[in-house]
Short mmCIF file of N, CA and C in Angstrom, two decimals:
data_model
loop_
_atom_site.label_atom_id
_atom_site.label_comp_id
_atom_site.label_asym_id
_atom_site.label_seq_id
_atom_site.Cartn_x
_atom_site.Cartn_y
_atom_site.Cartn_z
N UNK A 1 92.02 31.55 -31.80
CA UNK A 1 91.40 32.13 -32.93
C UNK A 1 90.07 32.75 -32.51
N UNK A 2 89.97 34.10 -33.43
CA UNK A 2 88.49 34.39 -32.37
C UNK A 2 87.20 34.06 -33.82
N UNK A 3 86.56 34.47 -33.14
CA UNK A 3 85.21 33.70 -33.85
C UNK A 3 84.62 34.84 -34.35
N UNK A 4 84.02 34.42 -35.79
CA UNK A 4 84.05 35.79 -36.36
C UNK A 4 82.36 36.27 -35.82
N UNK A 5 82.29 37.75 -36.00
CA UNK A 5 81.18 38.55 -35.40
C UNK A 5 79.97 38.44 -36.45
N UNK A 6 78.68 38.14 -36.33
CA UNK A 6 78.07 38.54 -37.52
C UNK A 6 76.81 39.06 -36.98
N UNK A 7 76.24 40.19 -37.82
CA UNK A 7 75.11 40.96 -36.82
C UNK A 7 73.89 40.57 -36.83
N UNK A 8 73.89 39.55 -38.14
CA UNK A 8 72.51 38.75 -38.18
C UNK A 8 72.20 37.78 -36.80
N UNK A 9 73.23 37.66 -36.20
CA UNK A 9 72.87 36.54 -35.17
C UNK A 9 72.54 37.28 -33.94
N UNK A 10 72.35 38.36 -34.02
CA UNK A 10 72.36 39.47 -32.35
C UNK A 10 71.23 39.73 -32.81
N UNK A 11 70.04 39.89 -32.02
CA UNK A 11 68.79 40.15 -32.47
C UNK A 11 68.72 42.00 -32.19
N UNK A 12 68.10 42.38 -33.04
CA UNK A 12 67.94 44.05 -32.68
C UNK A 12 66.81 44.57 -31.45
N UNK A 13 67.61 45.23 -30.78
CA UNK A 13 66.37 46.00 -29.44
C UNK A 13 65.67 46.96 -29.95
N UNK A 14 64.59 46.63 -28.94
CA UNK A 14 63.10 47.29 -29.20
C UNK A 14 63.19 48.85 -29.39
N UNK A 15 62.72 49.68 -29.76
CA UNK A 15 62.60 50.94 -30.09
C UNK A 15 62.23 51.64 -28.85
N UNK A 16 62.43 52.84 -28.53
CA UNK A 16 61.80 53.50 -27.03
C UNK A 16 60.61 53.59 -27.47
N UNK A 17 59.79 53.62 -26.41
CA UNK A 17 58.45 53.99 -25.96
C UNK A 17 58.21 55.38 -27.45
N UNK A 18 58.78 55.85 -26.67
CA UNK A 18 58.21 57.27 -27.01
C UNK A 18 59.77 58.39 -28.00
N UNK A 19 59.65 58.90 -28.69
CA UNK A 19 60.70 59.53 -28.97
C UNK A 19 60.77 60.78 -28.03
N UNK A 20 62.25 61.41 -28.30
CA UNK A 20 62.65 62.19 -27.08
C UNK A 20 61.69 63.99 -27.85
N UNK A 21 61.79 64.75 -26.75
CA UNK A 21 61.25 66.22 -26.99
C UNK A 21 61.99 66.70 -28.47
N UNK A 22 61.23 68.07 -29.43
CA UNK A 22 61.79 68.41 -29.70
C UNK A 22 63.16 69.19 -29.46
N UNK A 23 64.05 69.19 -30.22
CA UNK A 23 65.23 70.72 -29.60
C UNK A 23 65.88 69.60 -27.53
N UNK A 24 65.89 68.11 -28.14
CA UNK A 24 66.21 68.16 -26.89
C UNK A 24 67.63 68.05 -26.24
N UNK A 25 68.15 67.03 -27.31
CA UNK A 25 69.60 66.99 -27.25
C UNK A 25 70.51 68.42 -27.83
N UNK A 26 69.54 69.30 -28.02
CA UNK A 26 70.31 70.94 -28.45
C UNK A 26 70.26 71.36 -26.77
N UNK A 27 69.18 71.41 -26.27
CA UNK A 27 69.11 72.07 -24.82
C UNK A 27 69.92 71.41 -24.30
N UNK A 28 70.18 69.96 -24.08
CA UNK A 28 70.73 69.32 -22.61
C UNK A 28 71.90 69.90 -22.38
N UNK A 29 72.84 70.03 -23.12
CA UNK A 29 74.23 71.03 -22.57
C UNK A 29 74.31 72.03 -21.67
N UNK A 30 72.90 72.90 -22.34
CA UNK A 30 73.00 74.00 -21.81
C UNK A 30 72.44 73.75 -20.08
N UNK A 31 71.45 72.63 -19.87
CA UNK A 31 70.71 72.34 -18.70
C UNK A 31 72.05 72.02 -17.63
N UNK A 32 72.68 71.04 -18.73
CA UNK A 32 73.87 70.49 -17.46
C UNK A 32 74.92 71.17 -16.93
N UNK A 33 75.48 72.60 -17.90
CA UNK A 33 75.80 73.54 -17.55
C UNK A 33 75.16 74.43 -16.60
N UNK A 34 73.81 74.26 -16.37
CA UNK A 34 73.15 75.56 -15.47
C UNK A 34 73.28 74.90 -14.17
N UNK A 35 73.26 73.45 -14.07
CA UNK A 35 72.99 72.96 -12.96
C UNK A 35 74.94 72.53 -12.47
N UNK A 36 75.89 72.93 -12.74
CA UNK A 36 77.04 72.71 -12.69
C UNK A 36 77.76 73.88 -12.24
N UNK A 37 77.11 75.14 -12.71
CA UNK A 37 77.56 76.08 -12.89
C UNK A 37 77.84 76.77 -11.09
N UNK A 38 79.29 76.97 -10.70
CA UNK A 38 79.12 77.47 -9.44
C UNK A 38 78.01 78.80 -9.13
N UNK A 39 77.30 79.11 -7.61
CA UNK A 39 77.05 79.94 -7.44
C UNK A 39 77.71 81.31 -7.23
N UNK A 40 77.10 82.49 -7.40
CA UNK A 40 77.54 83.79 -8.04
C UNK A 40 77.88 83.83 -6.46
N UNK A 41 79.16 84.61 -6.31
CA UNK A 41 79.63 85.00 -4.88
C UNK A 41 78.68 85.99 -4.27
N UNK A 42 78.79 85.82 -2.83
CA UNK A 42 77.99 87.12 -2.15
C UNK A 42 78.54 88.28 -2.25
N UNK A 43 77.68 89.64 -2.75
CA UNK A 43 78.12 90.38 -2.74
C UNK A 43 78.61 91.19 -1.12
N UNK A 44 78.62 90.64 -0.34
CA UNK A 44 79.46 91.30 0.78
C UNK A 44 80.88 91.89 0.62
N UNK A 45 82.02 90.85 0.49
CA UNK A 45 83.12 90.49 0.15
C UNK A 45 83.72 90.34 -1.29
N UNK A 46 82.91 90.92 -2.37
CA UNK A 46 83.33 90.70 -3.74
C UNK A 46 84.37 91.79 -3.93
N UNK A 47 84.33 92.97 -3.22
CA UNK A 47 85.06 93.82 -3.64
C UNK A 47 86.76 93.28 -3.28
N UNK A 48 86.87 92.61 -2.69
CA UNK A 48 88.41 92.03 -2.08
C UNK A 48 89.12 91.56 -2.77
N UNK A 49 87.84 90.47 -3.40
CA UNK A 49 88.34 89.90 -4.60
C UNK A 49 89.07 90.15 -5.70
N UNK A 50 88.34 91.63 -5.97
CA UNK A 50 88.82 92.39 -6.90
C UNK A 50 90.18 93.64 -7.15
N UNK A 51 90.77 93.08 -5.77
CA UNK A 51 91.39 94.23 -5.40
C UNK A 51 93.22 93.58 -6.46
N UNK A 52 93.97 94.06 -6.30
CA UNK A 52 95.16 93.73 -6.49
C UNK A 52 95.68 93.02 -5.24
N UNK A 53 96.80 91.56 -5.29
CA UNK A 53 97.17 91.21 -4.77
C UNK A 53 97.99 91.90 -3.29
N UNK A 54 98.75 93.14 -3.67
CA UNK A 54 99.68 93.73 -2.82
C UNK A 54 98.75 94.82 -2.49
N UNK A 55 97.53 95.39 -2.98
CA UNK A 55 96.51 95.94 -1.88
C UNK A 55 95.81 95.30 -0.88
N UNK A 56 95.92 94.04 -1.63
CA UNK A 56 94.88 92.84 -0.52
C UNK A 56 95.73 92.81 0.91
N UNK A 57 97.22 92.70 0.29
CA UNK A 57 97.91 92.30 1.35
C UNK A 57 98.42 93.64 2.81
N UNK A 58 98.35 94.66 2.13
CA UNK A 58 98.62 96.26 2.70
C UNK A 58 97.30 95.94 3.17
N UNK A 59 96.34 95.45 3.27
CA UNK A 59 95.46 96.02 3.58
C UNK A 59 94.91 94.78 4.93
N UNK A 60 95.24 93.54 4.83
CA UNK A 60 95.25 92.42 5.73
C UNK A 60 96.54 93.21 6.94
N UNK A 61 97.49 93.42 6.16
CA UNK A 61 98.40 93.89 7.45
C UNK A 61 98.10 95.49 8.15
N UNK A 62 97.56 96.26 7.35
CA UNK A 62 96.52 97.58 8.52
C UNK A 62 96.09 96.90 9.29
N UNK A 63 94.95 95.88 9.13
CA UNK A 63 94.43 95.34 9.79
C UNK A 63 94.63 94.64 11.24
N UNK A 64 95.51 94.21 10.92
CA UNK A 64 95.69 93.40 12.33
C UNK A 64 96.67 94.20 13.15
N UNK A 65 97.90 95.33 12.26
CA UNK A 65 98.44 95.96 13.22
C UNK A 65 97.16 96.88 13.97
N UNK A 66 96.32 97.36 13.45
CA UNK A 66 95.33 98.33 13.95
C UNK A 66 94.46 97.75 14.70
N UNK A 67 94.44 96.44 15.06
CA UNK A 67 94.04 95.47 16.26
C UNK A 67 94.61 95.43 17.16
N UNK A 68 96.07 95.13 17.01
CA UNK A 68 97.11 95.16 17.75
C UNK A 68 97.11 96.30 18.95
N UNK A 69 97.09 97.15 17.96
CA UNK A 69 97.15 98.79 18.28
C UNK A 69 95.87 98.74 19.65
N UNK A 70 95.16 98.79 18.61
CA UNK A 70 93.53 99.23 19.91
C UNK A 70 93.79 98.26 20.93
N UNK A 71 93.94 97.10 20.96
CA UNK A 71 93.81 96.22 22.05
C UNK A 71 94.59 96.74 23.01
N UNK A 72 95.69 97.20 22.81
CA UNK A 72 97.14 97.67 23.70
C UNK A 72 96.79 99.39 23.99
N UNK A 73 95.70 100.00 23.30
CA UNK A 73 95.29 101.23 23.80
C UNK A 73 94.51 100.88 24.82
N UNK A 74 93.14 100.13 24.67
CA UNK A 74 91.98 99.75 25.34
C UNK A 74 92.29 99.47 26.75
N UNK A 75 93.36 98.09 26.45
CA UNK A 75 94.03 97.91 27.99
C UNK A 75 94.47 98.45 29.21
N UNK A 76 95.18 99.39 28.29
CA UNK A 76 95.90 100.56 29.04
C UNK A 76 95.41 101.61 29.99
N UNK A 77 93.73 102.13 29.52
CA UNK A 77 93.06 102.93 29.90
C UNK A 77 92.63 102.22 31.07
N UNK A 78 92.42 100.51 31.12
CA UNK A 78 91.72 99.86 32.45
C UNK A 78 92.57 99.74 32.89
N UNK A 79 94.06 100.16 32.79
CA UNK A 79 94.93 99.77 33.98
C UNK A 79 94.92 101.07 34.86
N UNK A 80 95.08 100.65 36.19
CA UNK A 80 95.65 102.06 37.67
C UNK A 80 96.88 102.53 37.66
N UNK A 81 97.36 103.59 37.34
CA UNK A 81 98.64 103.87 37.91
C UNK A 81 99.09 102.62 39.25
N UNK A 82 100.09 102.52 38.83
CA UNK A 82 101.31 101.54 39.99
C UNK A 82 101.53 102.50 41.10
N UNK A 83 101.09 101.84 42.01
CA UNK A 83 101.75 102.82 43.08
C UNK A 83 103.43 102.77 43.45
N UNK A 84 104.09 103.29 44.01
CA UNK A 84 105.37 103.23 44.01
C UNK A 84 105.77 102.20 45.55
N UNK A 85 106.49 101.84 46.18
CA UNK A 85 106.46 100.85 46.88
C UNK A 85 106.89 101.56 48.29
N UNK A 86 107.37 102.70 48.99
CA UNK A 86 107.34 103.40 49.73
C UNK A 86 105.81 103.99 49.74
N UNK A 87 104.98 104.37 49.09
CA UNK A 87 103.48 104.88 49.27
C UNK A 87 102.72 103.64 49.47
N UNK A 88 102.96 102.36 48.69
CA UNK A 88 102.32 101.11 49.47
C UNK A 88 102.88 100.72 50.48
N UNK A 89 103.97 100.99 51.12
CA UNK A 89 104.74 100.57 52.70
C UNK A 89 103.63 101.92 53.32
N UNK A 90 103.95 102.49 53.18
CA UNK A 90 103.19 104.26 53.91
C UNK A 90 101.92 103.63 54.41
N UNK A 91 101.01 102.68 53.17
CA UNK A 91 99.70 103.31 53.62
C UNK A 91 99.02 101.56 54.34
N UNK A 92 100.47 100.72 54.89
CA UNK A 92 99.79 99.22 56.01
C UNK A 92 100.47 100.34 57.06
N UNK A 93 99.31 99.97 58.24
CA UNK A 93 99.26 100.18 59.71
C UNK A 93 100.82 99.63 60.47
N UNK A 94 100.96 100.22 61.03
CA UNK A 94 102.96 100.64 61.94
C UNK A 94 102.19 98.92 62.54
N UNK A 95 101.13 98.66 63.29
CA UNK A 95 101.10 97.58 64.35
C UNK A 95 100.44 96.33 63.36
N UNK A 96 100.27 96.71 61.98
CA UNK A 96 100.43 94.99 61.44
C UNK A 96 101.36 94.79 60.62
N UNK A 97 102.64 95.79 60.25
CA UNK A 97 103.57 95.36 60.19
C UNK A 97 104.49 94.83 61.34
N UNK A 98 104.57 95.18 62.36
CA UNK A 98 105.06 94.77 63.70
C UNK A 98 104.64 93.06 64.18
N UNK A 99 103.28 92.82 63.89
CA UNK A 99 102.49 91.79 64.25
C UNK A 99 102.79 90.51 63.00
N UNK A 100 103.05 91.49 62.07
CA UNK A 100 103.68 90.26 60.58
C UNK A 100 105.14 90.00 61.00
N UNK A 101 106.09 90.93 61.10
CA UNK A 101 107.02 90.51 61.95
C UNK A 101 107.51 89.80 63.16
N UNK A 102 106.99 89.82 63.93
CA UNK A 102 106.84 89.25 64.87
C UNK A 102 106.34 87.96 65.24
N UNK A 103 105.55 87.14 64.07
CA UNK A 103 104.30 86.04 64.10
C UNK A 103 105.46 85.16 64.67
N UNK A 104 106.41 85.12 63.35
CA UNK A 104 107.06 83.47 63.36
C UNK A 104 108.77 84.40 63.35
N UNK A 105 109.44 83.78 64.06
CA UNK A 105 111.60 83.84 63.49
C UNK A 105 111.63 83.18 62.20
N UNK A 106 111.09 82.45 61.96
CA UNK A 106 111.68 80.97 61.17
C UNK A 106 111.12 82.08 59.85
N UNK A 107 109.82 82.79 59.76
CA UNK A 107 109.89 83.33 58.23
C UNK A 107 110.72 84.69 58.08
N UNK A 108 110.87 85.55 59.44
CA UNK A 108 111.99 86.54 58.97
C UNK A 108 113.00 86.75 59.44
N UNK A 109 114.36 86.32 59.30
CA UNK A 109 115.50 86.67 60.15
C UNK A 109 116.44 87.80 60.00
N UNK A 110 117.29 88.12 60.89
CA UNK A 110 118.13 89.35 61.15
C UNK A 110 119.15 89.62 59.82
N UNK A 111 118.77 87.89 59.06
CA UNK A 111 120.16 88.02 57.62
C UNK A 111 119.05 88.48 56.80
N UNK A 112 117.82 87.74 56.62
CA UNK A 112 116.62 88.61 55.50
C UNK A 112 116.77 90.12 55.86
N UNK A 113 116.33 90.13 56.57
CA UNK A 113 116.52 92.15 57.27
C UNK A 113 117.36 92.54 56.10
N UNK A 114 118.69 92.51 56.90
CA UNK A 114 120.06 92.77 56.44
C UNK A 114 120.05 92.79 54.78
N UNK A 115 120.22 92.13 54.34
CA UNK A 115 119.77 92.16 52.47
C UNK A 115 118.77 93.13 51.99
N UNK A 116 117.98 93.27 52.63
CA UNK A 116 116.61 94.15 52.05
C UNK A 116 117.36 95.92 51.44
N UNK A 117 117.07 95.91 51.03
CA UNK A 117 117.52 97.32 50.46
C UNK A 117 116.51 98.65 51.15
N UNK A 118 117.47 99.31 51.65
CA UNK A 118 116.71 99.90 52.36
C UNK A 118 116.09 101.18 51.28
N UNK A 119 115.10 101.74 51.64
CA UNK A 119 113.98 102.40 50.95
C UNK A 119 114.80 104.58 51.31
N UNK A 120 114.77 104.70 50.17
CA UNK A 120 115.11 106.23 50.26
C UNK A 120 114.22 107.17 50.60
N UNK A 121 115.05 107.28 51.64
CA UNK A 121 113.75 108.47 52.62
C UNK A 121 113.82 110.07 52.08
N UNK A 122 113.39 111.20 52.15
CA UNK A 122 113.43 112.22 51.70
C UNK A 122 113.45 113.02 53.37
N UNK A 123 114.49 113.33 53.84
CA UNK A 123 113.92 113.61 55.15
C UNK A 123 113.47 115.13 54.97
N UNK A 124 112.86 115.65 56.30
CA UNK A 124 112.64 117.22 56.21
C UNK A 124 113.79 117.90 57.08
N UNK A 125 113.82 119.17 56.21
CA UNK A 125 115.19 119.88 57.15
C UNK A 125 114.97 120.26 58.08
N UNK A 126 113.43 120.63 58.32
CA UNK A 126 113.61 120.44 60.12
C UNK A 126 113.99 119.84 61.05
N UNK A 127 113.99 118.66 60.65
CA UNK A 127 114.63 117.74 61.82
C UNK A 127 116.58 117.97 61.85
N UNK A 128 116.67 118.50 60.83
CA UNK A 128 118.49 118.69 60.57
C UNK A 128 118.80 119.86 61.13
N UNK A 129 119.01 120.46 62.13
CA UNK A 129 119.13 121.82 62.32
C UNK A 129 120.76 121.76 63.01
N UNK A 130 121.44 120.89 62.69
CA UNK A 130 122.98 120.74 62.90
C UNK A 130 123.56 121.80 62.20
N UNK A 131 124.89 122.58 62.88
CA UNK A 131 125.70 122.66 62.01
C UNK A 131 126.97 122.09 61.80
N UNK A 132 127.37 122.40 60.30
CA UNK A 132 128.53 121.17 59.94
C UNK A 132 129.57 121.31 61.19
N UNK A 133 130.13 122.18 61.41
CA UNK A 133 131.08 121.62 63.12
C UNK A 133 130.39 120.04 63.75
N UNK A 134 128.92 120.66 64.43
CA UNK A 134 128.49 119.13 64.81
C UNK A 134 128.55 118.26 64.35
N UNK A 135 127.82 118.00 62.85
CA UNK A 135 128.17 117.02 62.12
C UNK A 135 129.72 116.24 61.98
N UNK A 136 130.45 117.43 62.06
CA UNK A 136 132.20 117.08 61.75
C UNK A 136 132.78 116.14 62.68
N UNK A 137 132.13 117.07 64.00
CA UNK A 137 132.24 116.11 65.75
C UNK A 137 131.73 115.37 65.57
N UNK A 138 130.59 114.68 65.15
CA UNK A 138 129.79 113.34 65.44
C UNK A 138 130.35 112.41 64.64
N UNK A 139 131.03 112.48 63.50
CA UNK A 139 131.46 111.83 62.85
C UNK A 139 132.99 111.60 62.90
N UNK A 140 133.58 112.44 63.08
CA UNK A 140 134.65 111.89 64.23
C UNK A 140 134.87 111.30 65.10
N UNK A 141 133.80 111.09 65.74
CA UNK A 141 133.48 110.07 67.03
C UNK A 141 133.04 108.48 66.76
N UNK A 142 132.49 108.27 65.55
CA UNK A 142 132.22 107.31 65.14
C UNK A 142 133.79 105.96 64.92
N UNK A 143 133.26 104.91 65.05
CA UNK A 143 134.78 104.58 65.68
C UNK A 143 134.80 103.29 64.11
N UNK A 144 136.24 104.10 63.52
CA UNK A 144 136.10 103.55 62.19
C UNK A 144 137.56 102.21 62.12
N UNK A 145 136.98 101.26 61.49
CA UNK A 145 137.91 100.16 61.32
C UNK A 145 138.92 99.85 59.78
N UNK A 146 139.89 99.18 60.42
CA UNK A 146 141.13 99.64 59.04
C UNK A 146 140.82 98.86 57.56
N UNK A 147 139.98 98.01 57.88
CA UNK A 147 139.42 97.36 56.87
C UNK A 147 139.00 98.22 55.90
N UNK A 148 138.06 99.32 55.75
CA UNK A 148 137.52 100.10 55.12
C UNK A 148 138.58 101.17 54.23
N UNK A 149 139.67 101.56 55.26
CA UNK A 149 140.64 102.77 54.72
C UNK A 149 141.54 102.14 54.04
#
């Protein structure tokens, strides 16, 4: 059973000091609102904000393709033409390729040789001053096996 309440038996608290400002509980809303209130965005970047969703987005993807882009231009300009691999054979010395060959057997053998693809020469027709008769004879002479025919 509960016990009944009566207000004569609770003694009443003291009064404040002082009463509050005029107009004060009219202002406080507005105070706790000012101090709540987010700050106003920087205007740097406000315009983005304002844009439409599918401009925002056309406009994030310019972007990075046109990064894309320059980076892969920029690059390009610091790269050298490739030289071709007959003009880099051309331009090592006849006696340190001989001397690289020659160091060790064990790093180049007669089967490595053999595999290498040989490099297309462009000869000059001066050195060809055959005519086809000769050619016809020299190659007739060449001594051919039945395997091939």
């Amino acid at each position: 059973m509960k016990t009944p309440f009566r207000l004569d038996e609770h003694p009443r608290r003291p009064q404040p000091l002082a009463p509050p400002p005029d107009q004060y509980f009219h202002q406080l809303p507005l105070r706790v609102m000012q101090r709540v209130q987010a700050p106003e965005p920087t205007p740097g970047f406000s315009w983005l904000s304002a844009l439409p969703a599918p401009l925002r987005m056309a406009l994030a993807t310019s972007v990075v393709l046109g990064a894309f882009v320059g980076s892969f231009w920029l690059s390009e300009s610091a790269l050298a033409p490739a030289a071709t691999a007959p003009d880099t054979l051309a331009a090592v010395p006849r006696h340190e390729m001989v001397e690289y060959l020659l160091a060790s057997e064990q790093r180049l053998s007669l089967t490595d040789l053999a595999e290498l693809p040989a490099v297309e020469r462009i000869l000059p027709e001066t050195y060809l001053q055959a005519s086809p008769d000769e050619v016809q004879e020299v190659l007739d002479a060449q001594p051919t096996e039945d395997t091939y025919l």
